[in-house]
Coordinates of C-alpha atoms in Angstrom, one line a residue:
X1 CA 14.8 -42.3 -115.9
X2 CA 13.7 -40.1 -118.8
X3 CA 15.8 -37.7 -120.9
X4 CA 14.7 -34.7 -119.2
X5 CA 14.9 -36.2 -115.7
X6 CA 18.5 -37.2 -116.4
X7 CA 19.4 -33.4 -117.7
X8 CA 17.7 -32.0 -114.3
X9 CA 19.8 -34.5 -112.1
X10 CA 23.0 -33.6 -114.1
X11 CA 22.2 -29.7 -113.9
X12 CA 21.7 -29.9 -110.1
X13 CA 24.8 -32.2 -109.4
X14 CA 26.9 -30.0 -111.4
X15 CA 25.7 -26.7 -109.7
X16 CA 26.7 -28.2 -106.5
X17 CA 30.2 -29.2 -107.1
X18 CA 32.7 -26.7 -105.3
X19 CA 34.8 -25.8 -108.2
X20 CA 32.0 -24.4 -110.3
X21 CA 32.0 -20.7 -110.7
X22 CA 29.1 -18.3 -109.7
X23 CA 28.3 -17.7 -113.5
X24 CA 28.4 -21.5 -114.1
X25 CA 26.0 -22.3 -111.2
X26 CA 23.6 -19.5 -112.3
X27 CA 23.6 -21.0 -116.1
X28 CA 23.1 -24.5 -114.7
X29 CA 20.1 -23.3 -112.3
X30 CA 18.6 -21.8 -115.4
X31 CA 19.0 -25.0 -117.1
X32 CA 17.3 -26.8 -114.2
X33 CA 14.6 -24.4 -114.2
X34 CA 13.9 -24.6 -117.8
X35 CA 13.8 -28.3 -117.7
X36 CA 11.3 -28.2 -114.9
X37 CA 9.1 -25.8 -116.7
X38 CA 9.1 -28.2 -119.9
X39 CA 8.3 -31.3 -117.5
X40 CA 5.2 -29.5 -116.4
X41 CA 3.9 -27.7 -119.3
X42 CA 0.4 -28.2 -120.2
X43 CA -0.6 -30.0 -123.4
X44 CA -2.3 -28.0 -126.2
X45 CA -4.1 -30.8 -128.0
X46 CA -2.1 -30.3 -131.1
X47 CA 0.9 -32.4 -130.1
X48 CA 1.7 -35.4 -132.2
X49 CA 1.7 -38.9 -130.4
X50 CA 5.5 -39.1 -130.0
X51 CA 5.5 -36.0 -127.8
X52 CA 2.5 -37.4 -125.7
X53 CA 4.5 -40.3 -125.2
X54 CA 7.7 -38.6 -124.0
X55 CA 5.4 -36.0 -122.0
X56 CA 3.7 -39.0 -120.2
X57 CA 7.2 -40.6 -119.3
X58 CA 7.8 -37.0 -117.8
X59 CA 4.7 -37.0 -115.8
X60 CA 5.2 -40.6 -114.1
X61 CA 8.9 -39.6 -113.4
X62 CA 7.4 -36.4 -111.6
X63 CA 5.1 -38.2 -109.6
X64 CA 7.7 -40.7 -108.4
X65 CA 10.1 -37.8 -107.7
X66 CA 7.2 -36.2 -105.7
X67 CA 6.6 -39.4 -103.7
X68 CA 10.1 -39.9 -102.9
X69 CA 10.4 -36.3 -101.5
X70 CA 7.3 -37.1 -98.8
X71 CA 8.8 -37.6 -95.1
X72 CA 6.2 -36.3 -93.1
X73 CA 3.3 -38.9 -92.1
X74 CA 0.1 -38.6 -94.0
X75 CA -3.3 -39.9 -93.1
X76 CA -5.0 -42.2 -95.8
X77 CA -7.4 -39.3 -96.8
X78 CA -4.7 -36.7 -96.8
X79 CA -2.5 -39.0 -99.1
X80 CA -5.3 -39.5 -101.3
X81 CA -6.3 -35.8 -101.6
X82 CA -2.5 -34.7 -102.1
X83 CA -2.3 -37.4 -105.2
X84 CA -5.7 -36.3 -106.8
X85 CA -4.6 -32.6 -106.6
X86 CA -1.0 -33.1 -107.9
X87 CA -2.3 -35.4 -110.7
X88 CA -4.8 -32.7 -111.6
X89 CA -2.1 -30.0 -111.7
X90 CA -0.4 -32.0 -114.2
X91 CA -3.4 -32.4 -116.5
X92 CA -4.4 -36.0 -115.7
X93 CA -7.5 -37.9 -115.5
X94 CA -9.2 -37.2 -112.1
X95 CA -8.5 -39.8 -109.4
X96 CA -11.3 -41.1 -107.4
X97 CA -12.1 -43.5 -105.0
X98 CA -15.0 -45.6 -103.5
X99 CA -16.9 -43.5 -100.7
X100 CA -15.1 -40.1 -102.1
X101 CA -18.5 -38.4 -102.3
X102 CA -19.2 -39.3 -98.7
X103 CA -16.1 -38.1 -97.3
X104 CA -14.5 -41.6 -96.5
X105 CA -11.1 -42.4 -97.1
X106 CA -9.9 -45.1 -99.8
X107 CA -9.0 -48.6 -98.8
X108 CA -5.4 -49.3 -98.3
X109 CA -5.4 -51.6 -101.5
X110 CA -7.2 -48.8 -103.4
X111 CA -4.8 -46.1 -102.2
X112 CA -1.7 -48.1 -103.5
X113 CA -3.4 -48.7 -106.7
X114 CA -4.0 -44.9 -107.0
X115 CA -0.5 -44.3 -106.3
X116 CA 0.8 -47.1 -109.0
X117 CA -1.4 -45.5 -111.8
X118 CA -0.1 -42.0 -111.1
X119 CA 3.5 -43.5 -111.7
X120 CA 2.5 -45.3 -114.6
X121 CA 3.6 -43.8 -118.2
X122 CA 0.9 -45.7 -120.0
X123 CA -1.8 -44.3 -117.8
X124 CA -0.5 -41.0 -118.3
X125 CA -0.3 -41.6 -122.0
X126 CA -4.1 -42.7 -122.2
X127 CA -5.2 -39.6 -120.1
X128 CA -3.2 -37.2 -122.2
X129 CA -4.5 -38.5 -125.5
X130 CA -8.2 -38.0 -124.0
X131 CA -7.4 -34.6 -122.9
X132 CA -6.1 -33.6 -126.3
X133 CA -9.2 -34.7 -128.1
X134 CA -11.2 -32.7 -125.5
X135 CA -9.1 -29.7 -125.8
X136 CA -9.1 -29.7 -129.6
X137 CA -13.0 -30.0 -129.1
X138 CA -13.1 -27.2 -126.8
X139 CA -11.2 -24.7 -129.1
X140 CA -13.3 -25.7 -132.2
X141 CA -16.4 -24.6 -130.1
X142 CA -14.7 -21.4 -129.1
X143 CA -14.0 -20.7 -132.6
X144 CA -17.6 -21.2 -133.7
X145 CA -16.8 -24.4 -135.8
X146 CA -19.2 -26.8 -134.1
X147 CA -22.6 -26.0 -135.4
X148 CA -24.8 -26.4 -138.2
X149 CA -24.0 -23.3 -140.2
X150 CA -20.1 -24.3 -140.3
X151 CA -21.0 -27.8 -141.5
X152 CA -19.7 -29.5 -138.5
X153 CA -22.4 -30.8 -136.3
X154 CA -21.9 -32.2 -132.8
X155 CA -18.1 -32.5 -133.4
X156 CA -15.4 -31.2 -135.7
X157 CA -14.5 -33.0 -138.7
X158 CA -10.8 -33.3 -137.5
X159 CA -12.2 -35.6 -134.7
X160 CA -14.6 -37.8 -136.7
X161 CA -11.5 -38.5 -139.2
X162 CA -9.2 -39.1 -136.1
X163 CA -11.5 -41.4 -134.7
X164 CA -12.2 -43.1 -138.0
X165 CA -8.4 -43.9 -138.4
X166 CA -8.1 -45.1 -134.9
X167 CA -11.3 -47.7 -135.4
X168 CA -9.5 -48.9 -138.7
X169 CA -6.4 -49.4 -137.1
X170 CA -7.7 -51.2 -134.1
X171 CA -9.9 -53.3 -136.6
X172 CA -6.7 -54.4 -138.4
X173 CA -5.3 -55.3 -135.2
X174 CA -8.0 -57.5 -134.3
X175 CA -8.1 -59.1 -137.7
X176 CA -4.3 -59.8 -137.4
X177 CA -4.7 -61.3 -133.9
X178 CA -5.6 -65.2 -133.9
X179 CA -7.1 -67.2 -130.7
X180 CA -7.1 -71.0 -130.3
X181 CA -9.2 -72.8 -128.0
X182 CA -8.0 -76.2 -126.4
X183 CA -9.7 -78.3 -129.0
X184 CA -7.8 -76.4 -131.7
X185 CA -10.4 -74.2 -133.2
X186 CA -8.9 -70.9 -134.4
X187 CA -10.8 -67.6 -134.6
X188 CA -9.5 -63.8 -134.9
X189 CA -10.4 -61.3 -132.6
X190 CA -12.4 -59.5 -135.0
X191 CA -14.7 -62.4 -135.2
X192 CA -15.2 -62.5 -131.4
X193 CA -16.1 -58.9 -131.3
X194 CA -18.5 -59.0 -134.3
X195 CA -20.4 -61.6 -132.3
X196 CA -20.7 -59.5 -129.1
X197 CA -22.5 -56.0 -128.2
X198 CA -19.3 -54.6 -129.8
X199 CA -21.1 -55.0 -133.1
X200 CA -23.7 -52.1 -133.6
X201 CA -26.1 -54.3 -135.3
X202 CA -26.2 -56.6 -132.1
X203 CA -26.2 -53.7 -129.7
X204 CA -28.9 -52.1 -131.6
X205 CA -31.1 -55.3 -131.8
X206 CA -30.6 -56.0 -128.2
X207 CA -31.8 -52.5 -127.3
X208 CA -34.9 -52.5 -129.4
X209 CA -35.5 -56.1 -127.7
X210 CA -35.6 -54.5 -124.5
X211 CA -37.6 -51.4 -125.6
X212 CA -40.4 -53.7 -126.8
X213 CA -40.2 -56.0 -124.0
X214 CA -40.8 -52.8 -122.0
X215 CA -43.4 -51.7 -123.8
X216 CA -45.3 -55.3 -123.8
X217 CA -44.8 -55.8 -120.0
X218 CA -46.3 -51.8 -119.5
X219 CA -49.1 -52.9 -121.6
X220 CA -50.2 -56.0 -119.8
X221 CA -49.8 -54.3 -116.4
X222 CA -51.8 -51.3 -117.6
X223 CA -49.0 -48.6 -117.3
X224 CA -48.9 -45.8 -119.5
X225 CA -45.9 -44.3 -121.3
X226 CA -44.3 -40.8 -121.2
X227 CA -41.7 -39.6 -124.0
X228 CA -39.9 -36.6 -122.6
X229 CA -37.2 -34.6 -123.9
X230 CA -34.8 -32.6 -121.4
X231 CA -32.4 -29.7 -122.4
X232 CA -30.0 -27.5 -120.5
X233 CA -30.2 -23.9 -119.7
X234 CA -29.0 -21.5 -122.4
X235 CA -25.5 -21.1 -120.7
X236 CA -24.2 -24.2 -121.7
X237 CA -25.1 -23.7 -125.5
X238 CA -22.0 -22.3 -127.3
X239 CA -24.1 -21.5 -130.4
X240 CA -27.6 -20.4 -131.2
X241 CA -30.0 -22.1 -133.3
X242 CA -29.0 -20.4 -136.6
X243 CA -25.3 -20.3 -135.9
X244 CA -23.6 -17.7 -134.2
X245 CA -21.9 -17.3 -130.6
X246 CA -24.5 -17.6 -127.9
X247 CA -24.1 -14.5 -125.7
X248 CA -25.3 -16.3 -122.5
X249 CA -22.7 -19.1 -123.0
X250 CA -20.3 -19.2 -119.8
X251 CA -17.7 -21.3 -121.2
X252 CA -19.3 -24.8 -120.3
X253 CA -18.3 -27.7 -122.2
X254 CA -20.6 -31.0 -123.1
X255 CA -19.1 -32.7 -120.1
X256 CA -20.5 -29.9 -117.9
X257 CA -23.8 -29.9 -119.6
X258 CA -24.0 -33.8 -119.3
X259 CA -23.0 -33.3 -115.6
X260 CA -26.0 -30.7 -115.2
X261 CA -28.4 -33.3 -116.7
X262 CA -27.3 -36.0 -114.5
X263 CA -27.6 -33.8 -111.1
X264 CA -31.0 -32.8 -112.2
X265 CA -32.2 -36.5 -112.9
X266 CA -30.8 -37.5 -109.7
X267 CA -32.9 -35.0 -107.6
X268 CA -36.0 -36.0 -109.8
X269 CA -35.4 -39.6 -109.0
X270 CA -35.0 -38.9 -105.6
X271 CA -38.4 -36.8 -105.5
X272 CA -40.1 -39.6 -107.3
X273 CA -38.8 -42.1 -104.7
X274 CA -40.2 -40.2 -101.7
X275 CA -43.6 -39.9 -103.7
X276 CA -43.7 -43.5 -104.3
X277 CA -44.1 -43.0 -108.0
X278 CA -43.1 -46.3 -109.9
X279 CA -41.1 -45.4 -113.0
X280 CA -38.8 -47.7 -115.5
X281 CA -37.7 -47.3 -118.8
X282 CA -34.9 -45.8 -120.9
X283 CA -32.8 -42.6 -121.3
X284 CA -31.0 -41.6 -124.4
X285 CA -28.2 -38.6 -124.5
X286 CA -28.0 -37.0 -127.9
X287 CA -26.0 -33.6 -129.0
X288 CA -27.5 -30.5 -130.4
X289 CA -26.1 -29.1 -133.4
X290 CA -23.3 -27.4 -131.3
X291 CA -22.3 -30.3 -129.3
X292 CA -24.6 -29.7 -125.9
X293 CA -26.4 -32.7 -124.9
X294 CA -30.0 -33.3 -124.4
X295 CA -31.8 -36.5 -123.3
X296 CA -35.0 -38.2 -124.5
X297 CA -36.6 -40.4 -121.8
X298 CA -39.2 -43.3 -122.4
X299 CA -40.5 -43.8 -119.2
X300 CA -43.8 -46.0 -118.0
X301 CA -45.7 -45.4 -115.1
X302 CA -49.4 -46.0 -113.5
X303 CA -52.2 -44.0 -115.1
X304 CA -52.8 -42.4 -111.8
X305 CA -49.2 -41.2 -111.4
X306 CA -48.4 -40.2 -114.7
X307 CA -49.5 -36.4 -114.4
X308 CA -47.2 -36.2 -111.1
X309 CA -44.5 -37.8 -112.9
X310 CA -44.8 -34.9 -115.7
X311 CA -45.1 -32.1 -113.0
X312 CA -41.9 -33.5 -110.8
X313 CA -39.8 -33.6 -114.1
X314 CA -41.0 -30.1 -115.3
X315 CA -40.4 -28.7 -112.0
X316 CA -36.9 -29.9 -111.5
X317 CA -35.8 -29.0 -115.2
X318 CA -37.1 -25.4 -114.6
X319 CA -35.9 -24.8 -111.0
X320 CA -32.7 -23.3 -112.3
X321 CA -33.0 -20.5 -114.7
X322 CA -36.4 -21.2 -115.4
X323 CA -37.5 -17.5 -116.3
X324 CA -35.1 -17.0 -119.0
X325 CA -36.5 -16.8 -122.6
X326 CA -37.8 -20.0 -124.0
X327 CA -37.4 -22.0 -120.8
X328 CA -41.1 -22.7 -120.3
X329 CA -41.6 -24.0 -124.1
X330 CA -38.4 -25.8 -124.7
X331 CA -36.5 -27.0 -121.2
X332 CA -38.9 -29.7 -121.0
X333 CA -41.3 -31.3 -123.2
X334 CA -43.6 -34.6 -122.8
X335 CA -45.7 -36.7 -125.3
X336 CA -48.0 -39.4 -124.0
X337 CA -47.5 -43.0 -125.8
X338 CA -50.6 -44.7 -126.6
X339 CA -51.5 -47.7 -128.4
X340 CA -47.9 -49.3 -128.7
X341 CA -46.2 -46.1 -130.3
X342 CA -43.1 -46.3 -128.0
X343 CA -41.0 -48.9 -129.8
X344 CA -41.6 -47.3 -133.0
X345 CA -41.3 -43.7 -131.9
X346 CA -37.8 -44.3 -130.0
X347 CA -36.5 -46.6 -133.0
X348 CA -35.2 -43.7 -134.9
X349 CA -33.2 -42.1 -131.8
X350 CA -31.5 -45.8 -131.4
X351 CA -30.6 -45.9 -134.9
X352 CA -29.5 -42.4 -135.1
X353 CA -27.0 -43.0 -132.2
X354 CA -26.0 -46.6 -133.4
X355 CA -25.7 -47.5 -136.9
X356 CA -28.1 -45.3 -138.9
X357 CA -30.0 -48.6 -139.7
X358 CA -33.6 -48.8 -140.4
X359 CA -35.0 -45.4 -139.3
X360 CA -32.5 -43.5 -141.5
X361 CA -33.5 -43.8 -145.4
X362 CA -32.4 -41.8 -148.4
X363 CA -34.3 -38.8 -147.2
X364 CA -33.1 -38.5 -143.4
X365 CA -35.3 -37.9 -140.7
X366 CA -36.2 -35.0 -138.8
X367 CA -35.0 -34.0 -135.1
X368 CA -36.1 -31.2 -132.9
X369 CA -33.3 -29.0 -131.2
X370 CA -34.0 -27.1 -128.4
X371 CA -35.7 -24.2 -130.1
X372 CA -38.3 -26.6 -131.5
X373 CA -36.9 -26.0 -135.1
X374 CA -36.8 -29.0 -137.3
X375 CA -33.0 -30.0 -138.8
X376 CA -32.3 -32.3 -141.5
X377 CA -30.3 -34.9 -140.6
X378 CA -29.0 -38.2 -142.4
X379 CA -26.2 -40.6 -141.7
X380 CA -25.0 -39.1 -138.2
X381 CA -24.1 -42.5 -136.3
X382 CA -20.4 -41.7 -137.1
X383 CA -20.5 -38.1 -135.9
X384 CA -22.7 -39.1 -132.6
X385 CA -20.3 -42.1 -131.8
X386 CA -17.3 -39.6 -132.2
X387 CA -19.1 -36.8 -130.3
X388 CA -19.9 -39.4 -127.4
X389 CA -16.3 -41.0 -127.5
X390 CA -14.7 -37.4 -127.3
X391 CA -16.6 -36.1 -124.3
X392 CA -16.9 -39.6 -122.5
X393 CA -21.0 -39.5 -122.5
X394 CA -23.0 -42.5 -121.8
X395 CA -25.6 -42.7 -124.8
X396 CA -28.1 -45.4 -123.4
X397 CA -29.1 -46.2 -120.0
X398 CA -32.0 -48.3 -118.5
X399 CA -34.2 -47.2 -115.5
X400 CA -35.7 -49.3 -113.0
X401 CA -35.1 -52.6 -115.0
X402 CA -33.8 -56.2 -114.2
X403 CA -30.1 -56.1 -114.9
X404 CA -28.9 -57.0 -118.4
X405 CA -25.7 -58.7 -117.1
X406 CA -27.8 -61.6 -116.0
X407 CA -29.7 -61.5 -119.2
X408 CA -26.4 -61.9 -121.1
X409 CA -25.1 -64.6 -118.9
X410 CA -28.3 -66.9 -119.2
X411 CA -27.9 -67.1 -122.8
X412 CA -24.4 -68.8 -122.0
X413 CA -26.2 -71.6 -119.9
X414 CA -27.1 -74.6 -121.5
X415 CA -30.7 -76.0 -121.4
X416 CA -29.6 -79.1 -119.3
X417 CA -28.0 -76.8 -116.7
X418 CA -31.3 -75.3 -115.8
X419 CA -33.1 -78.8 -115.2
X420 CA -34.4 -78.8 -111.7
X421 CA -33.5 -75.1 -111.2
X422 CA -35.8 -72.7 -109.3
X423 CA -39.1 -71.8 -111.5
X424 CA -37.5 -68.3 -111.9
X425 CA -34.5 -69.4 -113.3
X426 CA -36.1 -71.8 -115.8
X427 CA -38.5 -68.8 -116.9
X428 CA -35.6 -66.6 -117.2
X429 CA -33.7 -69.0 -119.1
X430 CA -36.7 -69.5 -121.6
X431 CA -37.1 -65.9 -122.0
X432 CA -33.4 -65.3 -123.3
X433 CA -33.4 -68.5 -125.6
X434 CA -34.2 -68.4 -129.1
X435 CA -34.8 -72.3 -129.7
X436 CA -37.3 -73.4 -132.4
X437 CA -37.4 -70.0 -134.1
X438 CA -38.6 -68.2 -131.2
X439 CA -37.5 -64.7 -130.3
X440 CA -36.2 -63.7 -127.0
X441 CA -38.4 -62.0 -124.7
X442 CA -37.7 -59.2 -122.6
X443 CA -41.1 -58.7 -121.1
X444 CA -40.7 -62.8 -119.9
X445 CA -37.5 -62.0 -118.7
X446 CA -38.8 -59.1 -116.5
X447 CA -41.5 -61.1 -115.0
X448 CA -39.1 -63.9 -114.0
X449 CA -37.0 -61.3 -112.3
X450 CA -39.8 -59.8 -110.4
X451 CA -40.9 -57.0 -112.7
X452 CA -39.4 -53.5 -113.0
X453 CA -38.9 -51.1 -110.0
X454 CA -37.7 -53.6 -107.6
X455 CA -34.1 -52.3 -107.0
X456 CA -31.7 -55.0 -106.1
X457 CA -34.4 -57.4 -105.2
X458 CA -34.4 -59.3 -108.6
X459 CA -34.6 -63.1 -108.5
X460 CA -31.7 -64.2 -110.4
X461 CA -28.4 -63.4 -110.0
X462 CA -24.5 -63.5 -111.2
X463 CA -22.7 -66.2 -109.2
X464 CA -18.8 -65.4 -109.1
X465 CA -16.1 -67.3 -107.8
X466 CA -15.2 -67.5 -104.0
X467 CA -11.7 -65.7 -104.8
X468 CA -10.0 -63.4 -107.1
X469 CA -7.3 -64.5 -109.2
X470 CA -3.9 -65.0 -107.8
X471 CA -2.1 -62.7 -110.3
X472 CA -2.8 -59.0 -109.7
X473 CA -3.5 -56.6 -112.3
X474 CA -0.6 -54.2 -113.7
X475 CA -1.4 -51.9 -110.8
X476 CA -1.2 -54.4 -108.0
X477 CA -4.9 -54.4 -107.4
X478 CA -7.0 -57.5 -107.0
X479 CA -8.5 -58.8 -110.2
X480 CA -12.4 -59.2 -110.5
X481 CA -13.6 -62.7 -109.6
X482 CA -14.4 -65.0 -112.2
X483 CA -18.1 -65.4 -113.3
X484 CA -19.3 -68.8 -113.1
X485 CA -22.9 -68.6 -113.8
X486 CA -26.2 -67.8 -112.2
X487 CA -28.3 -68.5 -109.4
X488 CA -31.6 -67.9 -107.5
X489 CA -31.6 -65.7 -104.5
X490 CA -33.7 -68.4 -102.6
X491 CA -30.9 -70.9 -103.4
X492 CA -27.6 -69.2 -103.0
X493 CA -25.7 -72.7 -103.1
X494 CA -27.0 -74.0 -106.1
X495 CA -24.8 -73.0 -109.1
X496 CA -26.3 -73.0 -112.8
X497 CA -23.1 -73.2 -114.4
X498 CA -22.5 -71.1 -117.8
X499 CA -20.7 -72.6 -120.6
X500 CA -17.4 -70.9 -121.4
X501 CA -14.3 -71.5 -123.4
X502 CA -10.7 -70.3 -122.7
X503 CA -8.9 -68.9 -125.8
X504 CA -5.4 -68.0 -125.9
X505 CA -3.0 -66.6 -128.5
X506 CA -2.4 -69.1 -131.0
X507 CA 0.6 -71.3 -130.3
X508 CA 0.5 -70.8 -126.8
X509 CA -1.2 -74.3 -125.8
X510 CA 0.6 -77.2 -124.4
X511 CA -0.2 -80.8 -124.2
X512 CA -0.9 -80.7 -120.5
X513 CA -3.2 -77.4 -120.9
X514 CA -5.2 -79.4 -123.7
X515 CA -5.9 -82.3 -121.2
X516 CA -9.5 -82.2 -120.3
X517 CA -10.6 -81.4 -116.8
X518 CA -13.0 -84.2 -115.0
X519 CA -16.5 -82.7 -114.7
X520 CA -16.5 -83.1 -111.0
X521 CA -13.4 -80.8 -110.8
X522 CA -14.8 -78.0 -112.9
X523 CA -16.3 -75.9 -110.2
X524 CA -14.3 -77.2 -107.1
X525 CA -14.0 -74.7 -104.7
X526 CA -16.5 -72.2 -105.9
X527 CA -19.6 -73.0 -104.1
X528 CA -18.5 -72.1 -100.7
X529 CA -20.2 -69.5 -98.4
X530 CA -23.4 -67.8 -99.2
X531 CA -22.0 -64.4 -98.8
X532 CA -19.7 -64.9 -101.6
X533 CA -22.2 -65.9 -104.2
X534 CA -23.5 -62.5 -105.4
X535 CA -21.5 -59.9 -107.1
X536 CA -21.2 -56.8 -104.3
X537 CA -22.3 -53.5 -105.5
X538 CA -20.2 -51.2 -107.7
X539 CA -19.6 -48.6 -104.5
X540 CA -20.0 -48.6 -101.0
X541 CA -22.1 -45.7 -100.9
X542 CA -26.2 -45.5 -101.9
X543 CA -26.7 -42.1 -103.2
X544 CA -30.6 -42.9 -103.4
X545 CA -32.9 -41.3 -100.8
X546 CA -33.7 -43.5 -98.0
X547 CA -34.5 -43.8 -94.3
X548 CA -32.0 -41.8 -91.7
X549 CA -30.0 -44.1 -89.8
X550 CA -28.1 -43.1 -86.9
X551 CA -24.5 -43.6 -86.6
X552 CA -23.9 -44.3 -90.3
X553 CA -20.9 -41.8 -90.4
X554 CA -19.5 -43.0 -87.3
X555 CA -19.4 -46.6 -88.6
X556 CA -18.1 -45.7 -91.7
X557 CA -15.0 -43.9 -90.1
X558 CA -14.2 -47.1 -88.3
X559 CA -11.0 -48.3 -89.2
X560 CA -9.2 -45.3 -90.6
X561 CA -5.5 -45.7 -91.7
X562 CA -2.7 -43.1 -90.8
X563 CA -0.1 -44.0 -93.9
X564 CA 3.3 -42.6 -94.2
X565 CA 4.6 -42.2 -97.5
X566 CA 8.2 -42.9 -97.3
X567 CA 11.0 -42.1 -99.5
X568 CA 11.2 -45.6 -101.0
X569 CA 7.6 -45.2 -102.2
X570 CA 6.6 -47.5 -99.5
X571 CA 3.2 -46.9 -97.3
X572 CA 3.0 -47.6 -93.6
X573 CA 0.1 -47.7 -91.6
X574 CA -0.4 -47.1 -88.0
X575 CA -0.8 -51.0 -87.5
X576 CA 2.8 -51.4 -88.8
X577 CA 1.7 -52.9 -92.0
X578 CA 4.0 -51.9 -94.9
X579 CA 3.6 -52.6 -98.7
X580 CA 5.5 -51.0 -101.5
X581 CA 3.7 -48.8 -104.0
X582 CA 4.0 -50.9 -107.1
X583 CA 5.4 -49.4 -110.4
X584 CA 3.9 -50.6 -113.4
X585 CA 6.2 -51.3 -116.3
X586 CA 6.8 -48.2 -118.9
X587 CA 5.9 -50.9 -121.6
X588 CA 2.5 -52.8 -122.3
X589 CA 1.7 -54.8 -119.1
X590 CA 0.1 -57.5 -121.3
X591 CA 1.5 -61.0 -120.6
X592 CA 2.9 -62.9 -123.3
X593 CA 0.5 -65.7 -122.8
X594 CA -2.6 -63.8 -122.3
X595 CA -5.8 -65.5 -122.0
X596 CA -9.3 -64.6 -123.4
X597 CA -12.2 -66.3 -121.6
X598 CA -15.5 -65.9 -123.9
X599 CA -18.8 -68.0 -123.7
X600 CA -19.4 -71.3 -125.4
X601 CA -21.9 -69.9 -128.0
X602 CA -20.5 -66.5 -128.2
X603 CA -22.8 -63.6 -127.6
X604 CA -25.6 -63.6 -130.2
X605 CA -28.0 -60.9 -131.7
X606 CA -31.4 -61.0 -129.7

């Protein structure tokens, strides 16, 4: 129990004592009211970390008390809605569940996980730290500090410095943490991170490899490229081009602007799908000087559909506030890509958003903002990364391409493992390999997967274990099934196993753990039913436009639960199943003998 909770309980108990005078009771009630107001006070963004820790403990205690006071039966959907509203009132991260957009209730285990998070001080601590960063940025935008004229483009310098300190602290922790394999090899977590896509150089190299491969595939198939720029209506911009408050700004944040861009693209994608316009490529999110995001998209389609593609995108981006000044000229712009220009043209945008390498020289480069005015920018990757981290904006996204997860998993597969496999698996493995000085080829990988714009109909997929690990996560939820390798869709029972090594903190290996496992037992129990071979979709709802199907809503509502949140925190359904809401520890949930699973040959640069 936290200090404030103990004070509140004491005040209430003292006020109920029969010997207390009226003045004494009134004073104790005032104390209880003050403590309650303090527990629910909203953060401003400038609290030190030790205050955030204290408030996180108070938020978790409040949720536990609120759950304990619930005595009336509540349906699963009602319980989830109540919890989401209560968490939002306390300034926490919005709690969502699968199927929420379609009006479906959460599953039983998912609801229990939601309640466990809301009662966890560590979860609240993360939420409040994130909220503080966004509140400070919002205050800076309102004061006019985030703009070119003030010398703080994209984000405030305070956020950049705080992020730099956090990255440095994390780096020191990674370098001080040693991992050991079963054969005695010792590395640091920093070495493992540097050999993965967490390394900006590797991430940039992989992106450029994919862009170049898409361009090569498009040229071979006779597709043409279109480079587009998409901006938001003026009400999302806090500052004008030359600095100064924008009179049209309605208080929207960069996250609101990003949400508008995403919704507009969803409508555009649905329209293109109905018109059967094949589209694949990349999307890059960048900030204007005032922090408002805009998109650059590099798309390929057939020559017969390129004009329709541009028309549909322009119509969707101008459907809202399309008559305001400058909208026709700057809301949507497109440039045709010919003769292999795409990779070189987009290279500067990739470098600017990753590590400033290659495309940014001593003179910097010019980037057009929403007014068409050129602005000199140099060495901006740190500020762009701080902007994306502060507002939770995804910088890069592929469109209509085979999954990169399979590409990365194939790099963990040894050459001997693909002998005798399906031709598509052999071809895909050859595409990702860099043997004999040959570079990885994304175009060849796309051919092996069946090309772009095939949805989830790609040929090579991820193979996962039949069962999840027995140990649940800190919130009592089932952990993700372990990845074993890849398989071809026509041979779901044939596993192409990837090479992985198990790493533990140094000194946690025992003699029994180091004993080798017989080869015939390494994948025992993992090649069961066909239905468990692939990875299920992330959500239960497909938001893409499809054919109308009758009875979908009624089918989705089958099996609704009626839950009763009792005073003990347990949840009971109408079928009689009862399970307690797990309360995560207030300290770090990381086990003392934590394990890290990495590839045999850790992720490499493409």
